mmCIF file of C-alpha atoms in Angstrom:
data_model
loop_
_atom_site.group_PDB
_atom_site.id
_atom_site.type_symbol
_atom_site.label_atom_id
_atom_site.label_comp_id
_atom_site.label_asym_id
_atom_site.label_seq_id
_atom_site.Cartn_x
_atom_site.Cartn_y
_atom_site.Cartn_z
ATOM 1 C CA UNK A 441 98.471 91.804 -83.720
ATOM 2 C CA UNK A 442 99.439 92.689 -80.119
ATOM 3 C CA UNK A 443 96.981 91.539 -77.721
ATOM 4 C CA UNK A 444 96.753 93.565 -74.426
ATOM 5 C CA UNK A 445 96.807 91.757 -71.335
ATOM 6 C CA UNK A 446 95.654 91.861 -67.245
ATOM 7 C CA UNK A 447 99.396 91.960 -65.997
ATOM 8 C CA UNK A 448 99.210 95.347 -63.491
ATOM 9 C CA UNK A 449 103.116 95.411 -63.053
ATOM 10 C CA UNK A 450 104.093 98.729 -62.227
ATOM 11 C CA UNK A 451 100.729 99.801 -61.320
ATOM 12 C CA UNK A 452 99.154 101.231 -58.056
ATOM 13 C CA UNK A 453 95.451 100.201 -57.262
ATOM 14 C CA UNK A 454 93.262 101.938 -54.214
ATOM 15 C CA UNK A 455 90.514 99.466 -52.947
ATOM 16 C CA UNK A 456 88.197 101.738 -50.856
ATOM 17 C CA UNK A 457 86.534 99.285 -48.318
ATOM 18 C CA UNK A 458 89.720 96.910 -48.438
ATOM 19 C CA UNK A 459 88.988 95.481 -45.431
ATOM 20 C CA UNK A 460 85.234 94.423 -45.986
ATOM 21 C CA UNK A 461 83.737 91.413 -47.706
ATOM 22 C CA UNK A 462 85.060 91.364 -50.727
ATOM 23 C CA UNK A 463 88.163 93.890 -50.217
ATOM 24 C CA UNK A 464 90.713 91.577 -49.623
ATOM 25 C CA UNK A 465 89.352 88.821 -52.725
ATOM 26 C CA UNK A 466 90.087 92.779 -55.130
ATOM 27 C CA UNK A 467 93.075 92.954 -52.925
ATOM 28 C CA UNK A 468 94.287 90.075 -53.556
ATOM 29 C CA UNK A 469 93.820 89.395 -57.343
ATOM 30 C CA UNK A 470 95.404 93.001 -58.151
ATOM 31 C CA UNK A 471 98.686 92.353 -56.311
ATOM 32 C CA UNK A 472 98.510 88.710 -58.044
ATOM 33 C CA UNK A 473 98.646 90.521 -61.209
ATOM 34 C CA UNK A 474 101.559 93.191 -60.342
ATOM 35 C CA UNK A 475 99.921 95.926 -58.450
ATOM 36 C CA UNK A 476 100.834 97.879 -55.571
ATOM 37 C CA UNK A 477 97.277 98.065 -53.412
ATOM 38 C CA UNK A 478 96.870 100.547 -50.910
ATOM 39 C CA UNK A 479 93.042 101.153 -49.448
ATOM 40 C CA UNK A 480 90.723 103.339 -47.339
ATOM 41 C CA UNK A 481 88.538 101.941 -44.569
ATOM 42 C CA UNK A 482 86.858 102.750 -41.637
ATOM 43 C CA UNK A 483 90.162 101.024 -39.628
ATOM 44 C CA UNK A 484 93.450 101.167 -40.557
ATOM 45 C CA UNK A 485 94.611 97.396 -40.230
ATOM 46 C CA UNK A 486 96.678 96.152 -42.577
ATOM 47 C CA UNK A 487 96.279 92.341 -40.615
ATOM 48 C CA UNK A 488 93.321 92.002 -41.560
ATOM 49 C CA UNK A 489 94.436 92.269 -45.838
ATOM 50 C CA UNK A 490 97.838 91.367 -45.903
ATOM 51 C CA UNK A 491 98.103 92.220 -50.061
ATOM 52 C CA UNK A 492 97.850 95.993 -49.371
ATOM 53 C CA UNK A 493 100.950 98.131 -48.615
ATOM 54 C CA UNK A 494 98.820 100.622 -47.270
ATOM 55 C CA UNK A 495 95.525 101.482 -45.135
ATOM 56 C CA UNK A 496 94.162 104.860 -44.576
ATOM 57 C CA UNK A 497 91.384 105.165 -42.072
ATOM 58 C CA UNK A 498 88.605 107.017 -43.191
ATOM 59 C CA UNK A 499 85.330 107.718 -43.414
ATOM 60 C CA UNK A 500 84.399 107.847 -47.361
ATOM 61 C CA UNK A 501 81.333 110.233 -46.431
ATOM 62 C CA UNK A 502 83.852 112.792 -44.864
ATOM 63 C CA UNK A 503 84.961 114.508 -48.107
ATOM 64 C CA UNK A 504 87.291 116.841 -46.318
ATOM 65 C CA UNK A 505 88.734 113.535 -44.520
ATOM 66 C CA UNK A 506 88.960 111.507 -47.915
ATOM 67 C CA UNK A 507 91.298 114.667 -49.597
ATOM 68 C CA UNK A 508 93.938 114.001 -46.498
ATOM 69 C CA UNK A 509 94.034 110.288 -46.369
ATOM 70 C CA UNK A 510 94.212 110.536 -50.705
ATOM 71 C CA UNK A 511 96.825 112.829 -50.435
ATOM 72 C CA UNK A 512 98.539 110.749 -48.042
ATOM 73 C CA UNK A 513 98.756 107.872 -50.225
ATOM 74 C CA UNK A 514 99.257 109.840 -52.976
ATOM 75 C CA UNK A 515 101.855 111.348 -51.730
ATOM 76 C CA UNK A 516 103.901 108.325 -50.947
ATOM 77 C CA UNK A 517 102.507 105.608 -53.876
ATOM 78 C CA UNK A 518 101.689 107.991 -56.751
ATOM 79 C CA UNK A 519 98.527 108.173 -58.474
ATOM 80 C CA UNK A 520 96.680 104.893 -58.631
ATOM 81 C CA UNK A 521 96.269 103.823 -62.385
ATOM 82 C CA UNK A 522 93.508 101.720 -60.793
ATOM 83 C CA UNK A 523 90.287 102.880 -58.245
ATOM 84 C CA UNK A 524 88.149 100.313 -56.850
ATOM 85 C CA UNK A 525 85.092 101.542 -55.342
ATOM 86 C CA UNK A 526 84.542 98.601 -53.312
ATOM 87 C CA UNK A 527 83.199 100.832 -49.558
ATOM 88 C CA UNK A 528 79.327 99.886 -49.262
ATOM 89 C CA UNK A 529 76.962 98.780 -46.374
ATOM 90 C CA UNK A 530 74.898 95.830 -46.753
ATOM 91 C CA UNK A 531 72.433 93.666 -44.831
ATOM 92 C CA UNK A 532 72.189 89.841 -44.227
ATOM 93 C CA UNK A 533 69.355 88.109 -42.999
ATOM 94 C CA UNK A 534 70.669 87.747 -39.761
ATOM 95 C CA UNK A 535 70.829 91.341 -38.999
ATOM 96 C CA UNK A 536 67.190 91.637 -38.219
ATOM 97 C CA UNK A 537 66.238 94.765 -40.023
ATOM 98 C CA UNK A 538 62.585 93.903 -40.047
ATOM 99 C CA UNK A 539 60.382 92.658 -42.381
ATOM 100 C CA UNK A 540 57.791 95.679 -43.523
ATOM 101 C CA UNK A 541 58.767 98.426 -45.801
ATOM 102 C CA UNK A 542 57.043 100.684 -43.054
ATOM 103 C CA UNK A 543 59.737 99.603 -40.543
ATOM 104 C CA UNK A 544 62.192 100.884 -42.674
ATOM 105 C CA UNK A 545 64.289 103.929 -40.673
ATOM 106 C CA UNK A 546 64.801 107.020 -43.237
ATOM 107 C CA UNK A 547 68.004 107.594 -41.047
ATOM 108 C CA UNK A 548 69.124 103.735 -41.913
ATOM 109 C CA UNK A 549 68.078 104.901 -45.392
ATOM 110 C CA UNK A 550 69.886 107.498 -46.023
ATOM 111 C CA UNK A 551 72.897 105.831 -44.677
ATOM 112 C CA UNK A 552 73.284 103.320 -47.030
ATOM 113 C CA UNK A 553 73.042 105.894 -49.622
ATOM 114 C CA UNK A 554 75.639 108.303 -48.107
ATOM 115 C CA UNK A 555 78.071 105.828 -48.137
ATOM 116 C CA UNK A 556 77.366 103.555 -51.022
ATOM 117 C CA UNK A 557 76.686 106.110 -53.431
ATOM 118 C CA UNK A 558 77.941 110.070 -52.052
ATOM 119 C CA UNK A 559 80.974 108.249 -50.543
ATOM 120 C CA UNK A 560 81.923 106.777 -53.721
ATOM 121 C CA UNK A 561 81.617 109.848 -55.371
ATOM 122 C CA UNK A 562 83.387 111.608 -52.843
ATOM 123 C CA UNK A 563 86.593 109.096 -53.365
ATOM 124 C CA UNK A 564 86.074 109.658 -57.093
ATOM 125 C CA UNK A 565 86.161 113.033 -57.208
ATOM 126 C CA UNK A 566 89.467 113.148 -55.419
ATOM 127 C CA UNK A 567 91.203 110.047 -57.009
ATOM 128 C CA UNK A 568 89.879 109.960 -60.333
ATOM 129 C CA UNK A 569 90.402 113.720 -60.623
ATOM 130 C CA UNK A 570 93.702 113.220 -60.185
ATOM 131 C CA UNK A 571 93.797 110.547 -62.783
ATOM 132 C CA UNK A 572 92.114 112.763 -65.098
ATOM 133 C CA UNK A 573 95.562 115.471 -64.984
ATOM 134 C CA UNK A 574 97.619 112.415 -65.628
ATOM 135 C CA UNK A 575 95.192 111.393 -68.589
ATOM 136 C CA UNK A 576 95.117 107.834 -67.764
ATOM 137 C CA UNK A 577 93.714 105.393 -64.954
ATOM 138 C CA UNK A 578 90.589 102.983 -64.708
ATOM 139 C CA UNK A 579 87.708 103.315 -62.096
ATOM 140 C CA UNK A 580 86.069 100.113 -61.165
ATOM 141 C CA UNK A 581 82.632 100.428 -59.639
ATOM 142 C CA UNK A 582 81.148 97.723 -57.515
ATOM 143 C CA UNK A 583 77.672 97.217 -58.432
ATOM 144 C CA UNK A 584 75.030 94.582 -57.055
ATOM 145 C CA UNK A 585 72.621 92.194 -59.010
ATOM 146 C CA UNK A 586 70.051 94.561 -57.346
ATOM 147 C CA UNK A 587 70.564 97.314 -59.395
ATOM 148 C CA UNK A 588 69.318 95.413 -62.276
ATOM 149 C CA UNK A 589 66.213 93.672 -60.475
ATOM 150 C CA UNK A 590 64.640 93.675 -57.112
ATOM 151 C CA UNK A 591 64.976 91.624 -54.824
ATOM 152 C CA UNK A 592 62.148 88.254 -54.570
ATOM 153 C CA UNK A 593 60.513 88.368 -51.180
ATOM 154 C CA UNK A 594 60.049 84.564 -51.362
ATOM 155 C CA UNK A 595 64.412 83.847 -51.129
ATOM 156 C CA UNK A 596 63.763 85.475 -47.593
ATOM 157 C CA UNK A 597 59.740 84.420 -46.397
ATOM 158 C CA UNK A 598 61.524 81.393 -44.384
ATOM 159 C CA UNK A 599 63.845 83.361 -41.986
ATOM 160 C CA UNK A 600 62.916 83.962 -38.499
ATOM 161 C CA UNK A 601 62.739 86.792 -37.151
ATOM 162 C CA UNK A 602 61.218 88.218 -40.730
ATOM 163 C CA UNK A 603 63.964 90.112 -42.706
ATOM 164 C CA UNK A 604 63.179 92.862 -45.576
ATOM 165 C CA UNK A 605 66.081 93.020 -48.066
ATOM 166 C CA UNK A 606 66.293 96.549 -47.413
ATOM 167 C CA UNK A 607 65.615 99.196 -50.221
ATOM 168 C CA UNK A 608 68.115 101.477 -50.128
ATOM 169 C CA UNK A 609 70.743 98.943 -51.003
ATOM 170 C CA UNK A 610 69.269 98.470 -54.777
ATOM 171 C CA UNK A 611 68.533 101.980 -54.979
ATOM 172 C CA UNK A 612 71.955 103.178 -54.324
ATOM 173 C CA UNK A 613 73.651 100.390 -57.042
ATOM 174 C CA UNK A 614 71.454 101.292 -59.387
ATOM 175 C CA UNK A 615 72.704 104.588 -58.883
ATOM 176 C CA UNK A 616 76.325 103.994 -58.571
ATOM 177 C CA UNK A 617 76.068 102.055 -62.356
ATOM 178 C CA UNK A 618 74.195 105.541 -63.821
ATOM 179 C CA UNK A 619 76.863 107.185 -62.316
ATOM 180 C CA UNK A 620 79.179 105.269 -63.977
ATOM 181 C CA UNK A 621 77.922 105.984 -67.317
ATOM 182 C CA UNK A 622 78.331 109.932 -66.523
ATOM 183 C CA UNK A 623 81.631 109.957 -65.129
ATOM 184 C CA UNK A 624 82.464 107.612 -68.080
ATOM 185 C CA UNK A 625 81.278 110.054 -70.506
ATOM 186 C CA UNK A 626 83.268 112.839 -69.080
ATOM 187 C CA UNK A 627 86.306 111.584 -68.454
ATOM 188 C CA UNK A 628 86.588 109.411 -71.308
ATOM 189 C CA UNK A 629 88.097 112.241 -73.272
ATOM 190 C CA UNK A 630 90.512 111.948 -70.605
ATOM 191 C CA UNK A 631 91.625 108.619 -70.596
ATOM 192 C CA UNK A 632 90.052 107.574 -67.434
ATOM 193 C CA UNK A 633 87.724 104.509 -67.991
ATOM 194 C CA UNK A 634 85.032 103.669 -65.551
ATOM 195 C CA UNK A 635 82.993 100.450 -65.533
ATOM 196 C CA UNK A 636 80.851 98.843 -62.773
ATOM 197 C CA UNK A 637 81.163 95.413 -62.079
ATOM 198 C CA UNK A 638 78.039 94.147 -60.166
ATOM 199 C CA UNK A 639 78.395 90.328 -58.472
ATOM 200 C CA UNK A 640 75.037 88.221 -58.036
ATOM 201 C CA UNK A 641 74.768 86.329 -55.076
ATOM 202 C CA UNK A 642 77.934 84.889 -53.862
ATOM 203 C CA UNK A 643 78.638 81.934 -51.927
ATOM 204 C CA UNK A 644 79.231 82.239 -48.538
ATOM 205 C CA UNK A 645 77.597 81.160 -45.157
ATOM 206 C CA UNK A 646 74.411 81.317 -46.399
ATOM 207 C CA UNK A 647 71.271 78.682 -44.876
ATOM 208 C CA UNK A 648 70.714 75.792 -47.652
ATOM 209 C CA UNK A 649 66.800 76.582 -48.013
ATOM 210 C CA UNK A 650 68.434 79.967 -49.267
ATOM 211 C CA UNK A 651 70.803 78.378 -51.523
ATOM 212 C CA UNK A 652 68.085 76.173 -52.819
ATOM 213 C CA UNK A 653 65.925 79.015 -53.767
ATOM 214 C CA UNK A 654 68.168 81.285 -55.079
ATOM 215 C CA UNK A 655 70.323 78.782 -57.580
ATOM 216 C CA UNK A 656 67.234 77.405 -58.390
ATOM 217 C CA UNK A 657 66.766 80.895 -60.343
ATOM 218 C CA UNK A 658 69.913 81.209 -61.917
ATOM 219 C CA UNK A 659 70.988 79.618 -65.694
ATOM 220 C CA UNK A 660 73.963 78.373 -64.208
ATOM 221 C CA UNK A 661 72.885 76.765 -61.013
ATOM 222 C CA UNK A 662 74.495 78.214 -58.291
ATOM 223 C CA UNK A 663 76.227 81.038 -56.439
ATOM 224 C CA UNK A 664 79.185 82.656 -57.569
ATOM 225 C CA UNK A 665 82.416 81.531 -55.752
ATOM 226 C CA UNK A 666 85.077 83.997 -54.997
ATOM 227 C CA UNK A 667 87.221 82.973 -57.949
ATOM 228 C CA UNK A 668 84.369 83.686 -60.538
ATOM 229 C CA UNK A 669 84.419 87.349 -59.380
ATOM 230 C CA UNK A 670 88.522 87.551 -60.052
ATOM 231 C CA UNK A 671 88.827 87.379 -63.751
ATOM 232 C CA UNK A 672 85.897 90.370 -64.125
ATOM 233 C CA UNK A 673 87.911 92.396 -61.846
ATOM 234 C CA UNK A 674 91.442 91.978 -63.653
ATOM 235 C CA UNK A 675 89.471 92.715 -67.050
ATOM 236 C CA UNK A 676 88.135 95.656 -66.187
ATOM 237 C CA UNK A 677 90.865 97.116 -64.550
ATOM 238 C CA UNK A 678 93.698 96.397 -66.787
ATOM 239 C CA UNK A 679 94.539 96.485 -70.601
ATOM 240 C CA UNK A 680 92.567 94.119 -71.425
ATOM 241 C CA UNK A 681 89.349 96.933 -71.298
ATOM 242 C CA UNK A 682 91.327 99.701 -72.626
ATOM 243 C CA UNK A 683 88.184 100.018 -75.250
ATOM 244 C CA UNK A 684 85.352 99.430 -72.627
ATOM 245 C CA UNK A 685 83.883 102.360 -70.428
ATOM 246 C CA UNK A 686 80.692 103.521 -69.711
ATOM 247 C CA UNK A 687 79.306 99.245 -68.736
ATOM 248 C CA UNK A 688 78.160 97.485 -66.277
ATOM 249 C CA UNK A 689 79.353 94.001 -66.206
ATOM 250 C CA UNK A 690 77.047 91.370 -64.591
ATOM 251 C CA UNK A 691 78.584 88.484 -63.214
ATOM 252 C CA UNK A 692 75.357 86.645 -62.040
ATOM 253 C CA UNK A 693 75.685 83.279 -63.647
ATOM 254 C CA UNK A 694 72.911 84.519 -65.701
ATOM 255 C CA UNK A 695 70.073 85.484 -63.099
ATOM 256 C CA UNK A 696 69.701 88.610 -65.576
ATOM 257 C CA UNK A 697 69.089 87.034 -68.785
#
């Protein structure tokens, strides 16, 4: 029996966001496994992710903008076997967003949802349309922990100034993961796969009364490092999923269960 692996030689892979957070960790565990990466972002600067052969500048909420910088890529690289819909806005503690719902601007709002949720769909629609005419390609979704559960006031009651994990983040994951399941069950006939992959908290420069509370919640005791979040990715995007579409895989160290 032939066993189908995560090798993406040969492959092209578009990272939307390539040059945020986690862009260049997707960046760089596709090119470790073969691919030729090429992104989107908001600035073209390929210094700032040296795995990717390619940066388009672009705003993901400007559909009209997305077509040209797709069709430049396209143009030179192909169509991407792989789409990683990676573009979101987030906010940490220390941004200072405020601390009541009723602070909560429905311009900052709607934001968040333009570009973690319509901007993904705009790059979908022109990528993974082109995917579906050459009846093969797999569409990676980045997800959140928060579109499972909301977020527990008491990780954040300690901060000063007060900070509100703000709504619209959760909302719009939980949205991008049902809009995975659509797009999954249309294109499927297709050959296009698309799965969300939604990280729990992950390690970074976070304050230890933070770290305390929050790994004090999850089975496994801690936050994810950067490596745990590699492996998911390379499943999901390669061969190794060629029978998976339509999930959501939770890499949360268990804070789900």
């Amino acid at each position: 029996m032939s066993e189908a692996g995560t090798s993406l030689e040969g492959r092209v892979a578009l990272i939307t966001g390539v040059q945020g957070n986690l862009g260049p960790l997707w960046a760089a565990a596709l090119a470790g496994a073969g691919a030729t990466v090429v992104g989107l972002d908001l600035i073209a600067d390929r210094s700032l992710c040296g795995d990717v052969s390619a940066v388009e500048a672009v705003d993901i909420t400007d559909r009209d903008g997305v077509a040209r910088a797709c069709d430049r890529l396209l143009g030179e690289f192909g169509v991407p076997q792989i789409l990683v819909n990676n573009a979101g806005i987030d906010a940490p503690p220390q941004a200072g967003a405020g601390a009541e719902i009723a602070d909560v601007q429905i311009d900052d709002f709607r934001r968040v949802l333009d570009v973690n949720l319509t901007g993904a769909f705009a790059v979908t629609q022109v990528v993974g349309s082109a995917m579906v005419r050459e009846r093969r390609g797999s569409i990676v979704n980045i997800g959140s922990l928060y579109a499972s559960v909301a977020p527990d006031p008491t990780f954040y009651e300690h901060f000063e100034p007060p900070f509100l994990k703000p709504p619209a983040y959760g909302a719009s994951k939980a949205a991008l993961v049902n809009l995975t399941r659509y797009l999954a069950r249309a294109w499927g006939p297709c050959g296009v796969r698309v799965n969300a992959l939604s990280p729990g908290g992950v390690l970074g420069d976070q304050d230890p009364e933070f770290l305390r509370k929050f790994s004090a919640r999850v089975p496994l005791g801690r936050l994810a490092e950067l490596d745990d979040l590699v492996g998911p990715l390379l499943f999901l995007a390669s061969d190794a999923s060629r029978y998976v579409t339509g999930q959501e895989l939770r890499v949360d160290g268990g804070f789900t269960a």
